[in-house]
Short mmCIF file of C-alpha atoms and ligand atoms in Angstrom, two decimals:
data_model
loop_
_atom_site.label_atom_id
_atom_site.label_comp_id
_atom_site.label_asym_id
_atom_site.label_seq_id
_atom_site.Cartn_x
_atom_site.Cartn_y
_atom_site.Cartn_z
CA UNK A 1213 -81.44 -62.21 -7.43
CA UNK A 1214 -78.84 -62.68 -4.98
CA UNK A 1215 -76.46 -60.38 -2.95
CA UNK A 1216 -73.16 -60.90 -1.10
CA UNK A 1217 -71.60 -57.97 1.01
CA UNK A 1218 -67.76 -57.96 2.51
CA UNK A 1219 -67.02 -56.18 5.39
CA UNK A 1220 -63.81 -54.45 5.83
CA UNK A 1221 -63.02 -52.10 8.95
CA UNK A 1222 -64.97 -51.52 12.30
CA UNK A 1223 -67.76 -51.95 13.51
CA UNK A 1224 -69.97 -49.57 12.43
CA UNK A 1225 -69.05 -51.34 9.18
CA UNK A 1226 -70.69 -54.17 10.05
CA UNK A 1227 -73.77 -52.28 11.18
CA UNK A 1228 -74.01 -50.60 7.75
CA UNK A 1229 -73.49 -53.80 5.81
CA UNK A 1230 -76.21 -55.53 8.26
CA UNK A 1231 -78.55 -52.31 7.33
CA UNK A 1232 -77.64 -52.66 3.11
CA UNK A 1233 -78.53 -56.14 4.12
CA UNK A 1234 -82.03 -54.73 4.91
CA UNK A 1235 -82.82 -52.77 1.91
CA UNK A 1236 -81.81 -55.59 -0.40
CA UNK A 1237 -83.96 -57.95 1.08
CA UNK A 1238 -86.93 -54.96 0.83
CA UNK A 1239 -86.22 -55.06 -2.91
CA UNK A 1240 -86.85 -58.95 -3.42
CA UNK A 1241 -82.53 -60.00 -3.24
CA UNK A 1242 -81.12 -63.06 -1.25
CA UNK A 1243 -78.23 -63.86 0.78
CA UNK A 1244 -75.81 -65.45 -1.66
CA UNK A 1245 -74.02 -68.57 0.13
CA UNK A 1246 -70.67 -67.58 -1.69
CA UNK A 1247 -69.38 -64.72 -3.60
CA UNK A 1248 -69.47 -66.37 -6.86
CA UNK A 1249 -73.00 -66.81 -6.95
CA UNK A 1250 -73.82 -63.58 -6.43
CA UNK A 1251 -75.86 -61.48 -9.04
CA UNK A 1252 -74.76 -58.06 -6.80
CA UNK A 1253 -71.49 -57.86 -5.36
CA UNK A 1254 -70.64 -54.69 -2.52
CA UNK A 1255 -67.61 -53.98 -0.43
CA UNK A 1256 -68.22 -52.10 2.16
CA UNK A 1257 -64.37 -50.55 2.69
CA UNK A 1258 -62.64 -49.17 5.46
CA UNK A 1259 -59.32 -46.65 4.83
CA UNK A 1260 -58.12 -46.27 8.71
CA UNK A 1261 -54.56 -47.20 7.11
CA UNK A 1262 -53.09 -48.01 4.24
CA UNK A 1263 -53.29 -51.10 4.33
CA UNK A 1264 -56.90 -51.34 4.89
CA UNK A 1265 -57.71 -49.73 1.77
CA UNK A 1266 -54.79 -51.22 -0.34
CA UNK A 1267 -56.59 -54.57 0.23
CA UNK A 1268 -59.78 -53.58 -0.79
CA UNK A 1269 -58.36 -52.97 -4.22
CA UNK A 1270 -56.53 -56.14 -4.23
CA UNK A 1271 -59.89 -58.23 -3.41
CA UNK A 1272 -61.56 -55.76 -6.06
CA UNK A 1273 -59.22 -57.41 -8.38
CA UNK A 1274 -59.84 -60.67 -7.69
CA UNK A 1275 -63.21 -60.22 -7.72
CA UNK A 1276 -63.38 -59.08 -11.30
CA UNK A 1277 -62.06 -62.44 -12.65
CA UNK A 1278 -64.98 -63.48 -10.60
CA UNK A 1279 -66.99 -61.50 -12.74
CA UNK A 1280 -65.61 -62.40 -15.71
CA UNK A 1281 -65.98 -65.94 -15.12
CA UNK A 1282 -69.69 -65.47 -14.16
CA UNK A 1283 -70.06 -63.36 -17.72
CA UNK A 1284 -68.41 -66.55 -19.45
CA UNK A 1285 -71.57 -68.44 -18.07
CA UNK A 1286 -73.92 -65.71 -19.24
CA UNK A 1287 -74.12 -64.29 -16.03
CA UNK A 1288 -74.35 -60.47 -14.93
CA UNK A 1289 -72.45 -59.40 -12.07
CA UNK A 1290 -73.35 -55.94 -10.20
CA UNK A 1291 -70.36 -54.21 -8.49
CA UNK A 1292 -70.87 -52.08 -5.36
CA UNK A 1293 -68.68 -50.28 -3.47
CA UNK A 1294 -69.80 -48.48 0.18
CA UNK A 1295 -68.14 -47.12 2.73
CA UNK A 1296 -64.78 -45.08 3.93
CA UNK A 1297 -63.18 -46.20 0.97
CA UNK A 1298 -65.55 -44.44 -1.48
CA UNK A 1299 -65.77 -40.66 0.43
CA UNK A 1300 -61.77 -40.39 0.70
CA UNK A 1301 -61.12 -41.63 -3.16
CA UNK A 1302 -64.13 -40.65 -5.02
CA UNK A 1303 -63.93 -41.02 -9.14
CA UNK A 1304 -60.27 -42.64 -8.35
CA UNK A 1305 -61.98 -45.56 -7.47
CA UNK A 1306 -63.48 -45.71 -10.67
CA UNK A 1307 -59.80 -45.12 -12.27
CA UNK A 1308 -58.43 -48.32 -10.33
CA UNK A 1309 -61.07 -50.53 -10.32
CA UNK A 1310 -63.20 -49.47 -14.07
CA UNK A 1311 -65.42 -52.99 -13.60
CA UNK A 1312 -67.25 -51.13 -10.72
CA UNK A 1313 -70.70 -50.45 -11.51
CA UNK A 1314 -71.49 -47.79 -7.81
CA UNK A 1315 -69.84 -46.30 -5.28
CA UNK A 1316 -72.05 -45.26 -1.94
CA UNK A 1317 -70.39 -43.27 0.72
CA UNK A 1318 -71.19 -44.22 4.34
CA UNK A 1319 -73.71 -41.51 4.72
CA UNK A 1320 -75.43 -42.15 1.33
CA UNK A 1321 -76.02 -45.74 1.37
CA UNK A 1322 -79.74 -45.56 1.14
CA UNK A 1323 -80.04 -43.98 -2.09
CA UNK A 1324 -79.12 -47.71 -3.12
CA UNK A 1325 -82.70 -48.68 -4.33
CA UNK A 1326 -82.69 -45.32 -6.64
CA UNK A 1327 -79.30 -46.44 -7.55
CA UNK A 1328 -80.15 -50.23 -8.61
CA UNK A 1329 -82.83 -49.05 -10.60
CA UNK A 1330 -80.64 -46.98 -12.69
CA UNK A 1331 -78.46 -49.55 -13.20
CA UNK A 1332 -80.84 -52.12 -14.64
CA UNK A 1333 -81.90 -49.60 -16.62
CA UNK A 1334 -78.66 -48.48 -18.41
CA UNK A 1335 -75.58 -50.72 -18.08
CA UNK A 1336 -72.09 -49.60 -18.63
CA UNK A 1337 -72.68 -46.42 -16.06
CA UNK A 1338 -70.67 -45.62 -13.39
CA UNK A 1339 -72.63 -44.10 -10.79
CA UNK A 1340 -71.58 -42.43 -7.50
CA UNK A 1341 -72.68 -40.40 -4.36
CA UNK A 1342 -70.39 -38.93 -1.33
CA UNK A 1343 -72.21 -36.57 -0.85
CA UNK A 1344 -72.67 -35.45 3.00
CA UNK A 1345 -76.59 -35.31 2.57
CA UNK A 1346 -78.51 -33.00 4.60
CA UNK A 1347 -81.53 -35.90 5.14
CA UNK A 1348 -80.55 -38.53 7.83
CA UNK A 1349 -79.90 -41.69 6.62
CA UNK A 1350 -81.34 -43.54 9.41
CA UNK A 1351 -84.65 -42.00 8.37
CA UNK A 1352 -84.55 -43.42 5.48
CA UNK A 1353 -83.86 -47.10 6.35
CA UNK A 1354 -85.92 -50.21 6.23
CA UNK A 1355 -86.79 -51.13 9.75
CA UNK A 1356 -83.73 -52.84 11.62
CA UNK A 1357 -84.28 -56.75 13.20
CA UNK A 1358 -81.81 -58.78 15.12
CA UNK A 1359 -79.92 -61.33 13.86
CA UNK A 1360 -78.57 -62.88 16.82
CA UNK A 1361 -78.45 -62.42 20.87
CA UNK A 1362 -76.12 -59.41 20.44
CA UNK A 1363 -76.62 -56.75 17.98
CA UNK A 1364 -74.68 -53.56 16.67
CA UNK A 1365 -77.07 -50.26 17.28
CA UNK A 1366 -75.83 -46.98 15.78
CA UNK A 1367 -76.44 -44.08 17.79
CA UNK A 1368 -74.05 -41.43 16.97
CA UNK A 1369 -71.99 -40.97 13.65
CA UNK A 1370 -69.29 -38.47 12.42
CA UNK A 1371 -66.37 -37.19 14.59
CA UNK A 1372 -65.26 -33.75 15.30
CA UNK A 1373 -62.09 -34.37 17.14
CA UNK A 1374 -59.67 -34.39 13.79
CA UNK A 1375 -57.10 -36.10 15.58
CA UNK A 1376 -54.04 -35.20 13.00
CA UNK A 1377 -53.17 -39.22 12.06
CA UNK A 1378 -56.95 -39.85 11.38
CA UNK A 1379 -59.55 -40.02 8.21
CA UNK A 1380 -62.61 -40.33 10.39
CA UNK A 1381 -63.80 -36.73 10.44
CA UNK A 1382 -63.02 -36.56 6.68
CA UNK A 1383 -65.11 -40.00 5.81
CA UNK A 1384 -67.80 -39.98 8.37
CA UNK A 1385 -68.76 -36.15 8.35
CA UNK A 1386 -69.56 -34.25 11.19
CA UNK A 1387 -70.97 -35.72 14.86
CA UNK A 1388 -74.73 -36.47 14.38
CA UNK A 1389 -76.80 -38.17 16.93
CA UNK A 1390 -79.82 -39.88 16.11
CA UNK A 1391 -82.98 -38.39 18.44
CA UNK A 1392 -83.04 -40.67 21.98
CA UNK A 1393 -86.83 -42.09 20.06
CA UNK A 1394 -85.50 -43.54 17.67
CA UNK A 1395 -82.90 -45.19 18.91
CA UNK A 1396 -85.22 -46.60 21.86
CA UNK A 1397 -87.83 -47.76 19.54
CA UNK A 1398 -84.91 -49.39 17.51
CA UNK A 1399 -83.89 -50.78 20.48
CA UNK A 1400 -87.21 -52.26 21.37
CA UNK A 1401 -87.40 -54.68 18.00
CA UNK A 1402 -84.06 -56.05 18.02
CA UNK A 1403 -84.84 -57.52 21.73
CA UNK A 1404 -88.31 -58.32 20.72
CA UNK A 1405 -86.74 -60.17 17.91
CA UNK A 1406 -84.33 -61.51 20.23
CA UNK A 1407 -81.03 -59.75 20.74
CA UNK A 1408 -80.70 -59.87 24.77
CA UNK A 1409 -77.28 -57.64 24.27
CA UNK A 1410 -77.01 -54.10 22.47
CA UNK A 1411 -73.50 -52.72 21.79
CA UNK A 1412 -74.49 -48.66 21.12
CA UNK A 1413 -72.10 -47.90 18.08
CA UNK A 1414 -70.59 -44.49 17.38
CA UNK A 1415 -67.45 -42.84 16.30
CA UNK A 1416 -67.62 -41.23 19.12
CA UNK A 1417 -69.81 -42.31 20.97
CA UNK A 1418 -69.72 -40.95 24.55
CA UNK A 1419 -70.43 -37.79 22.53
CA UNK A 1420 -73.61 -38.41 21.86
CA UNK A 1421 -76.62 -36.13 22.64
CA UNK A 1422 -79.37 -36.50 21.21
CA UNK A 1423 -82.86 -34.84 21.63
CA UNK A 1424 -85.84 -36.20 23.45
CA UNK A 1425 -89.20 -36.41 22.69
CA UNK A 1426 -89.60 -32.80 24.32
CA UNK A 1427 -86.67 -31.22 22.87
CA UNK A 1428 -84.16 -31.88 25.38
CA UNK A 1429 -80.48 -32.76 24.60
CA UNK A 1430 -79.68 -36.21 26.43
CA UNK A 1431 -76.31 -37.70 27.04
CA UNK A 1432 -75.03 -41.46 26.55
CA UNK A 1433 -76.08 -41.95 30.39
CA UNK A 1434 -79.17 -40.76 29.82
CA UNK A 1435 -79.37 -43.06 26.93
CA UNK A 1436 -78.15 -46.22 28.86
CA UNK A 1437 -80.36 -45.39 31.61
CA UNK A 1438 -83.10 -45.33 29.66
CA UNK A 1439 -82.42 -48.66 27.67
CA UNK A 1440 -81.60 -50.48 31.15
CA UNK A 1441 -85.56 -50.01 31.66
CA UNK A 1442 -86.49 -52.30 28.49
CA UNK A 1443 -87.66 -56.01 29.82
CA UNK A 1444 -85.39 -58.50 27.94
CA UNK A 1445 -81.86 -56.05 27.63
CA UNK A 1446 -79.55 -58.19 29.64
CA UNK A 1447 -76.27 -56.40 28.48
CA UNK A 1448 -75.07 -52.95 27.16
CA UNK A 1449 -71.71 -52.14 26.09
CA UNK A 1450 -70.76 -49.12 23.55
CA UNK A 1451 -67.78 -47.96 21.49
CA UNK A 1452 -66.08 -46.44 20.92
CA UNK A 1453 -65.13 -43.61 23.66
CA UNK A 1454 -62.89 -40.50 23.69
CA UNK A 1455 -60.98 -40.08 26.42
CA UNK A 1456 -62.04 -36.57 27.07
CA UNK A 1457 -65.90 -36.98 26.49
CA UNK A 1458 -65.83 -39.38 29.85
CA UNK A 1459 -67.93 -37.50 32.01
CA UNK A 1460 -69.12 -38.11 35.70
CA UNK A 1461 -72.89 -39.19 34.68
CA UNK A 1462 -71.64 -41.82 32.37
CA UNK A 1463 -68.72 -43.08 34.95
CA UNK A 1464 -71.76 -42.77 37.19
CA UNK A 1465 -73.77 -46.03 35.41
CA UNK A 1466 -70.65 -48.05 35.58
CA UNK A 1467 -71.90 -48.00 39.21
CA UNK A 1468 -75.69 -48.28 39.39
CA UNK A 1469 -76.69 -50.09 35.79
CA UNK A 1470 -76.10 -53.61 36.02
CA UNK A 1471 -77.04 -54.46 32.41
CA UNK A 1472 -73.73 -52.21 31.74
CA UNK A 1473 -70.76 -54.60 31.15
CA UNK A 1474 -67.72 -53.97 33.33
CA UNK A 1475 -65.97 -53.24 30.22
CA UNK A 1476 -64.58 -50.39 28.63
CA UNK A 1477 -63.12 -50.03 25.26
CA UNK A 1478 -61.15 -46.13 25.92
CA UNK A 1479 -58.59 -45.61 23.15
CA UNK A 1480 -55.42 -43.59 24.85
CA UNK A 1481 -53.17 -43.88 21.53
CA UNK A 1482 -49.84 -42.76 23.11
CA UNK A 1483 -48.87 -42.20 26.92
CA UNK A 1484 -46.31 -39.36 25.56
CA UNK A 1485 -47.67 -35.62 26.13
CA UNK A 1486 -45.70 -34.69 23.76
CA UNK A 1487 -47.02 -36.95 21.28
CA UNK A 1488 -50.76 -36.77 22.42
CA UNK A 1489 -50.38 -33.01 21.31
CA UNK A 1490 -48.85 -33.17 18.05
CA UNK A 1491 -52.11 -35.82 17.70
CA UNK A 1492 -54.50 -33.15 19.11
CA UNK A 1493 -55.37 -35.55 21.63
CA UNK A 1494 -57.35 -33.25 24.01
CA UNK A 1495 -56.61 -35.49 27.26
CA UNK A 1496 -53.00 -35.90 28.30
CA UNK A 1497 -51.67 -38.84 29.98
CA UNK A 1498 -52.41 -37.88 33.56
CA UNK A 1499 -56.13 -36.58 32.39
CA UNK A 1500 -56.70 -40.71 31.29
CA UNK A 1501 -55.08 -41.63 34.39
CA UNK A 1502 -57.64 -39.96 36.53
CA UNK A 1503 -60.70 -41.38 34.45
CA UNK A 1504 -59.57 -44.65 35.12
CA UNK A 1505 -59.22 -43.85 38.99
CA UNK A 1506 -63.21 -42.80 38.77
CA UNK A 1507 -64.06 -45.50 36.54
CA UNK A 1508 -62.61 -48.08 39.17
CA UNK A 1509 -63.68 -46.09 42.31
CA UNK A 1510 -67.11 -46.62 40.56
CA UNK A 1511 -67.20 -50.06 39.88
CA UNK A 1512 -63.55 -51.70 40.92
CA UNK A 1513 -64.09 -54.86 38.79
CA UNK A 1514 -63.67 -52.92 35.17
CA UNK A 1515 -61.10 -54.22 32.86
CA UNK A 1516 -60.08 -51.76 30.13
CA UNK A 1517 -59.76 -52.06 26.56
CA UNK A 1518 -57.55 -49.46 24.25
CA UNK A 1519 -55.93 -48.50 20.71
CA UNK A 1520 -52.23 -47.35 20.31
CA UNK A 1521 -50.30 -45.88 17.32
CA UNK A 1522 -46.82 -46.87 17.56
CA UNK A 1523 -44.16 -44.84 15.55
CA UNK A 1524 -46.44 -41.12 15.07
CA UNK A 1525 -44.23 -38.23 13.54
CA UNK A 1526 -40.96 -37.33 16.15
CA UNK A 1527 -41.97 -40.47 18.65
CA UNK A 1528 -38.69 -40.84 20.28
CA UNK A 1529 -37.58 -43.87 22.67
CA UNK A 1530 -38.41 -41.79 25.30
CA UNK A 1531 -42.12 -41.24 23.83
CA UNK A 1532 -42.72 -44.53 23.47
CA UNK A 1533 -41.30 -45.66 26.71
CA UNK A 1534 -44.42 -43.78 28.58
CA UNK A 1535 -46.68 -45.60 26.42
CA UNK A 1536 -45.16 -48.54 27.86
CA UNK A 1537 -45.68 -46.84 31.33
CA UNK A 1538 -49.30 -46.46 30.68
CA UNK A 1539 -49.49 -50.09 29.75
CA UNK A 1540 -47.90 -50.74 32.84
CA UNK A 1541 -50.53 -48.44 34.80
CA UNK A 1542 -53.27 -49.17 33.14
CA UNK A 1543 -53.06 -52.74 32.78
CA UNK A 1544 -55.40 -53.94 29.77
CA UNK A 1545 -57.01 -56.79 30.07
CA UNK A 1546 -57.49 -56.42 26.02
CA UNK A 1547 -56.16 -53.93 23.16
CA UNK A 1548 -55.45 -53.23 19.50
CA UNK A 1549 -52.31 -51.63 18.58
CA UNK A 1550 -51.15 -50.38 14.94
CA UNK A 1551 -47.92 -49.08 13.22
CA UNK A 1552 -48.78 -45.27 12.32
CA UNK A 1553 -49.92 -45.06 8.76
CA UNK A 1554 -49.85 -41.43 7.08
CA UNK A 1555 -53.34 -41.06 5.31
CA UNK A 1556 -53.49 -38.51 2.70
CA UNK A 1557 -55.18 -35.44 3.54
CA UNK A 1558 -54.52 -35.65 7.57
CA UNK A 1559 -52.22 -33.36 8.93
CA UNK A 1560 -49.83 -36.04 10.58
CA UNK A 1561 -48.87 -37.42 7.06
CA UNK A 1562 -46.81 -33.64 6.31
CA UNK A 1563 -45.12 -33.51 9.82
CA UNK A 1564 -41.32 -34.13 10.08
CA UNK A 1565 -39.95 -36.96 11.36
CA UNK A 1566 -41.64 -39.56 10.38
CA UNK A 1567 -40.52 -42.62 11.58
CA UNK A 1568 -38.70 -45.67 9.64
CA UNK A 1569 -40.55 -48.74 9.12
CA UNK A 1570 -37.94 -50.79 10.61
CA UNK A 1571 -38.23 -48.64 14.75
CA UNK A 1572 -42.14 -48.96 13.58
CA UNK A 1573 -42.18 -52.39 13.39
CA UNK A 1574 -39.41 -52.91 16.71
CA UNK A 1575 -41.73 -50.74 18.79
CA UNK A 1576 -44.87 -52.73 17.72
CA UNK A 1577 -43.52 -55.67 18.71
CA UNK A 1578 -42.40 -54.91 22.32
CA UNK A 1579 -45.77 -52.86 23.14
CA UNK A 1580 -47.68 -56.14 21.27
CA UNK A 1581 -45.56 -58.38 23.43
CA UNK A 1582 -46.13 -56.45 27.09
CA UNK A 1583 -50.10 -56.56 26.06
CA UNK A 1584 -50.58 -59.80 25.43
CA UNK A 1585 -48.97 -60.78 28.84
CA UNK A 1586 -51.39 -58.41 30.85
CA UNK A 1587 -54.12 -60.07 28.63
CA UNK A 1588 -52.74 -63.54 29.58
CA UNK A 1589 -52.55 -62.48 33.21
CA UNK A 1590 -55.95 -61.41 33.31
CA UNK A 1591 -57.25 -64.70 31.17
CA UNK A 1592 -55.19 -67.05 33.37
CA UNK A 1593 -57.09 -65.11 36.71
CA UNK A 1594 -60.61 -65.61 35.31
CA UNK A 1595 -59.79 -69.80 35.65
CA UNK A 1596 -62.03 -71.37 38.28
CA UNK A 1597 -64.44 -68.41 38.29
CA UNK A 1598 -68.05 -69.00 37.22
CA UNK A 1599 -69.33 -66.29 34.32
CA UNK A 1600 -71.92 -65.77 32.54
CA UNK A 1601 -71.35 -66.07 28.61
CA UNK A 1602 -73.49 -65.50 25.72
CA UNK A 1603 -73.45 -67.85 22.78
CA UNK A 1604 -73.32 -66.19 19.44
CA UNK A 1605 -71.66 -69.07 17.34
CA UNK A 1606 -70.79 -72.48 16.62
CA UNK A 1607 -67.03 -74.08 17.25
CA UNK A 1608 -65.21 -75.64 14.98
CA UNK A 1609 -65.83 -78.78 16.66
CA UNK A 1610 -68.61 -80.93 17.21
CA UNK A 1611 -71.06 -79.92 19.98
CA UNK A 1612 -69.19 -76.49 20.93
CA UNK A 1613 -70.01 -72.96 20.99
CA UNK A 1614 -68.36 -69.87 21.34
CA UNK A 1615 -69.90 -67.21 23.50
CA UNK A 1616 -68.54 -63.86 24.42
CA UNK A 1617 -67.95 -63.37 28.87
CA UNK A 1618 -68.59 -59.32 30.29
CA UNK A 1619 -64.96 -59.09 29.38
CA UNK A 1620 -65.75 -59.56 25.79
CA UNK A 1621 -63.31 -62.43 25.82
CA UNK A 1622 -64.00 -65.62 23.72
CA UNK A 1623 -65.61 -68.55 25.30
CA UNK A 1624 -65.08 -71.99 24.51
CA UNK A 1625 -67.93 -74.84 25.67
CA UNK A 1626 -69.48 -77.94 24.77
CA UNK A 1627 -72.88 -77.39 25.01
CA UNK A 1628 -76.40 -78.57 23.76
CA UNK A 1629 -77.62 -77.06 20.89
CA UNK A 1630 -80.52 -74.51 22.04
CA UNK A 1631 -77.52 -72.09 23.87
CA UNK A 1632 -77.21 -69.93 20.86
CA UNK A 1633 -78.22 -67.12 21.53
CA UNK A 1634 -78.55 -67.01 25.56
CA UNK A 1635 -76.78 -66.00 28.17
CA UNK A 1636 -75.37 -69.36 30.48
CA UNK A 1637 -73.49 -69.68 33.64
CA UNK A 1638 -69.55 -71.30 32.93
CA UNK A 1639 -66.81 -72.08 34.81
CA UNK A 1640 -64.04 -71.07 33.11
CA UNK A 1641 -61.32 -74.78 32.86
CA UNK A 1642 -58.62 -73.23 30.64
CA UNK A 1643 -56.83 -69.88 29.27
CA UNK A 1644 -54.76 -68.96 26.81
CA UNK A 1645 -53.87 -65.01 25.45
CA UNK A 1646 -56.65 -65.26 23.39
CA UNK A 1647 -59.95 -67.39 24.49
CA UNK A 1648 -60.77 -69.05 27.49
CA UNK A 1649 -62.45 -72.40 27.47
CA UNK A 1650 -65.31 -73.64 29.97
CA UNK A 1651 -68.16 -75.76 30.99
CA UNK A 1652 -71.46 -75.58 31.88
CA UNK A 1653 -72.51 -75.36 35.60
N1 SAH B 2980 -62.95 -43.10 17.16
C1 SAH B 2980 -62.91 -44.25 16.29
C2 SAH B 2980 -61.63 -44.39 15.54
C3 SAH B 2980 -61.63 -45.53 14.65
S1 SAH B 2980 -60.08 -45.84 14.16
C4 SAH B 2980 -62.93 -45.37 17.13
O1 SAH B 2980 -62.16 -45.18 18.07
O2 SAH B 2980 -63.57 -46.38 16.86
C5 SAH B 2980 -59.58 -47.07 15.32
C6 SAH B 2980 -58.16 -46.92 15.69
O3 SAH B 2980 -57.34 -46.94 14.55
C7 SAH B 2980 -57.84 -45.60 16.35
O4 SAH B 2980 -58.17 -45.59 17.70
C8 SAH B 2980 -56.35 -45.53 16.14
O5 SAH B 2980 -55.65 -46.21 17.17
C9 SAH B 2980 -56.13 -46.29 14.85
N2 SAH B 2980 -55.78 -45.40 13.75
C10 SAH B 2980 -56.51 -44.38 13.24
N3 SAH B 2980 -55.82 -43.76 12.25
C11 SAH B 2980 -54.63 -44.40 12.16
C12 SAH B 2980 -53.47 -44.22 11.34
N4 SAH B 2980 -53.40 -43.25 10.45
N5 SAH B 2980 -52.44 -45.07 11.51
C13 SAH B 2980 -52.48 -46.06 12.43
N6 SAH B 2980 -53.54 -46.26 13.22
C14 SAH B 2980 -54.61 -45.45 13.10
FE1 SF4 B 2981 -60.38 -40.56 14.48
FE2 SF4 B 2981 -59.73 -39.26 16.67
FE3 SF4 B 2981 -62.22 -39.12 15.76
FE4 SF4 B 2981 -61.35 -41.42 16.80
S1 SF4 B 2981 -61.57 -39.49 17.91
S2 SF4 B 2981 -62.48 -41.14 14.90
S3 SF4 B 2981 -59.21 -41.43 16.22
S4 SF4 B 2981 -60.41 -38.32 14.76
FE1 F3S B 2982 -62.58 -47.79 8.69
FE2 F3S B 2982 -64.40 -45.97 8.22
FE3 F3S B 2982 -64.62 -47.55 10.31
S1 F3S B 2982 -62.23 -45.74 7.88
S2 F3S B 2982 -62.52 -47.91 10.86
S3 F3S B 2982 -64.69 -48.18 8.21
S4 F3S B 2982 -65.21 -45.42 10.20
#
């Protein structure tokens, strides 16, 4: 039997689909090498926007003829569905998609032994689970192993920030944070099986505190401290942050844990009061301002990373002129920015004034514009320098590689074959907005 798993949305996305991964392979399944030779079929879905989860129907479709076509050969198809998608539409996924055979939610992913075993059992079922179970998931999860030289680890899950645009707290559940042991011990096998970077995953993730094996609550610096002592952990990183969850101990490691990368990925969303408010953003403009003074007083080479909603509910010109200030403050070397998109259920979708499409799209486009030339900037600076990169995959051509630098900016290098994987000194020959390209030194 074979499996094939799409990934839609963040992240932790791709940890979960890396983890389904892991109990297939427990039950006897292989990696399909395309979709339509799969005998099991999941998309794990994301529903940020509206977009996001429009799509996943629209693949859903397409993948049906798949299925039909494979049932014209004599060939059963199994249809999963897993993720954000499945907790914020329940049975209606069922209703727009009837071909699906399951439907996991994030937290209840795996029950999907139990669930396959049903299956083959009866066909013609629909089955489905959101619930918000009381057992930890992680507990109940084939043993994790690396699959290349940097791997996703989930520490923390769930967000209780509700910021009023956002489905998070309604798809993920509640902040949980796996005990400090476990993720350690997790830890410990994907190095020994040869990651040499961990990126600590977590809704929000600087929120973490989990207990220790006496009982004790422990923060992410704790954490990060702690995995800085394992033999073989050349690089952390974690995302993602919120704003107001930056404390002193964790700006503190920016300063005295070299595996840490001088990188930080801290979503501000707007640089309008006003608008942070209506978002229940609990950090104002100013607040941000002053974490990035400590985070550079600590460690002056950082480059920031962030997310920003253009066009939220009453953004005036004047709004989303100090989110161009911030920009201009802040200076990202590297961000994401989105067009608001009202989510049914969140608070933000009933406010007045929502904005037309039309200022939406005109505001995206200017903040877009002013971030890719700070990106640029900073890309065009790193040219002559010598950094160290880690190769994760090939190129498109011939003999190169593409690693990932502290900054997590793309590399580009012709190297020999055994760099996969490893951390190598370049000297950076070229930059454009969105890789750099090098050589070996
Ligand atoms: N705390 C999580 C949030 C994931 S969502 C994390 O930061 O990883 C990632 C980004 O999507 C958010 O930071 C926000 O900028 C954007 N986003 C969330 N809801 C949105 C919405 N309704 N419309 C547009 N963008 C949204
Ligand atoms: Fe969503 Fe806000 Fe939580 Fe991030 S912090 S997941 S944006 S509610
Ligand atoms: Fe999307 Fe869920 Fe991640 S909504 S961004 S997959 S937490």
């Amino acid at each position: 039997m074979k499996y094939y798993i799409k990934t839609f949305g963040c992240q932790m996305n791709v940890y979960d689909s890396g983890r389904i991964a892991g109990i297939l392979k427990t039950l006897g399944y292989t990696e399909a090498s395309a979709l339509p030779e799969a005998d099991l079929v999941i998309f794990n879905t994301c529903h940020i926007r509206e977009k996001a989860a429009e799509k996943v129907f629209s693949d859903l479709g397409r993948l049906n003829i798949i299925r039909e076509e494979r049932a014209a050969r004599g060939l059963d198809t199994v249809i999963g569905v897993t993720g954000c998608v499945v907790q914020a539409e329940d049975e209606q996924i069922w209703k727009r998609a009837p071909f699906v055979d399951f439907a996991l939610g994030p937290l209840t992913y795996h029950r999907l032994p139990e669930v396959l075993a049903k299956i083959s059992r009866k066909k013609n079922q629909f089955i489905i689970d959101t619930d918000f179970p009381a057992e930890d998931k992680f507990d109940f999860l084939p043993e994790n192993y690396a699959s290349g030289g940097c791997s996703f680890l989930a520490v923390q899950e769930g967000c209780n920030n509700f910021c009023t645009y956002c489905v998070v707290p309604y798809t993920r559940g509640a902040e949980y944070s796996r005990p400090v042991e476990a993720v350690l011990e997790e830890a410990r096998r994907l190095i020994k099986s040869g990651s040499v970077e961990l990126n600590l995953l977590g809704q929000n993730v600087n929120s973490y505190h989990g207990e220790d094996a006496s009982g004790h609550e422990r923060n992410l610096a704790y954490l990060i401290r702690r995995l800085a002592e394992i033999d073989g952990l050349q690089r952390i990183r974690y995302t993602t942050s919120y704003p107001a969850d930056m404390d002193d101990e964790l700006i503190s490691c920016y300063r005295d844990v070299p595996q840490l990368m001088p990188f930080l990925h801290l979503p501000v969303q707007s640089g309008s009061d006003r608008i942070l408010k209506a978002m229940n953003r609990r950090h104002t403009s100013g607040d941000y301002l002053k974490i990035i003074d400590k985070l550079k007083a600590a460690n002056p080479n950082i480059g920031m990373s962030s997310d920003f909603i253009v066009g939220f509910p009453g953004e005036t010109d004047t709004d989303f002129r100090a989110t161009l200030d911030i920009v201009n403050k802040v200076q990202y070397i590297q961000a994401f920015s989105f067009k608001y998109s009202p989510r049914p259920g969140t608070p933000a979708a009933l406010m007045p004034g929502q904005i037309p499409e039309k200022i939406k799209k005109e505001r995206l486009e200017i903040l877009q514009n002013l971030l890719f030339d700070y990106q640029l900037h900073f890309n065009n600076q790193c040219v002559g320098k010598t950094m160290p990169v880690l190769f994760e995959q090939k190129g498109r051509h011939k003999g190169q590689f593409i690693g990932r630098t502290p900054y997590m900016q793309n590399l580009h290098a012709e190297l020999p074959a055994d760099c996969l994987n490893h951390i190598i000194n370049i000297k950076v020959t070229g930059a454009t907005t969105n890789s750099l390209t090098g050589k070996g030194v």
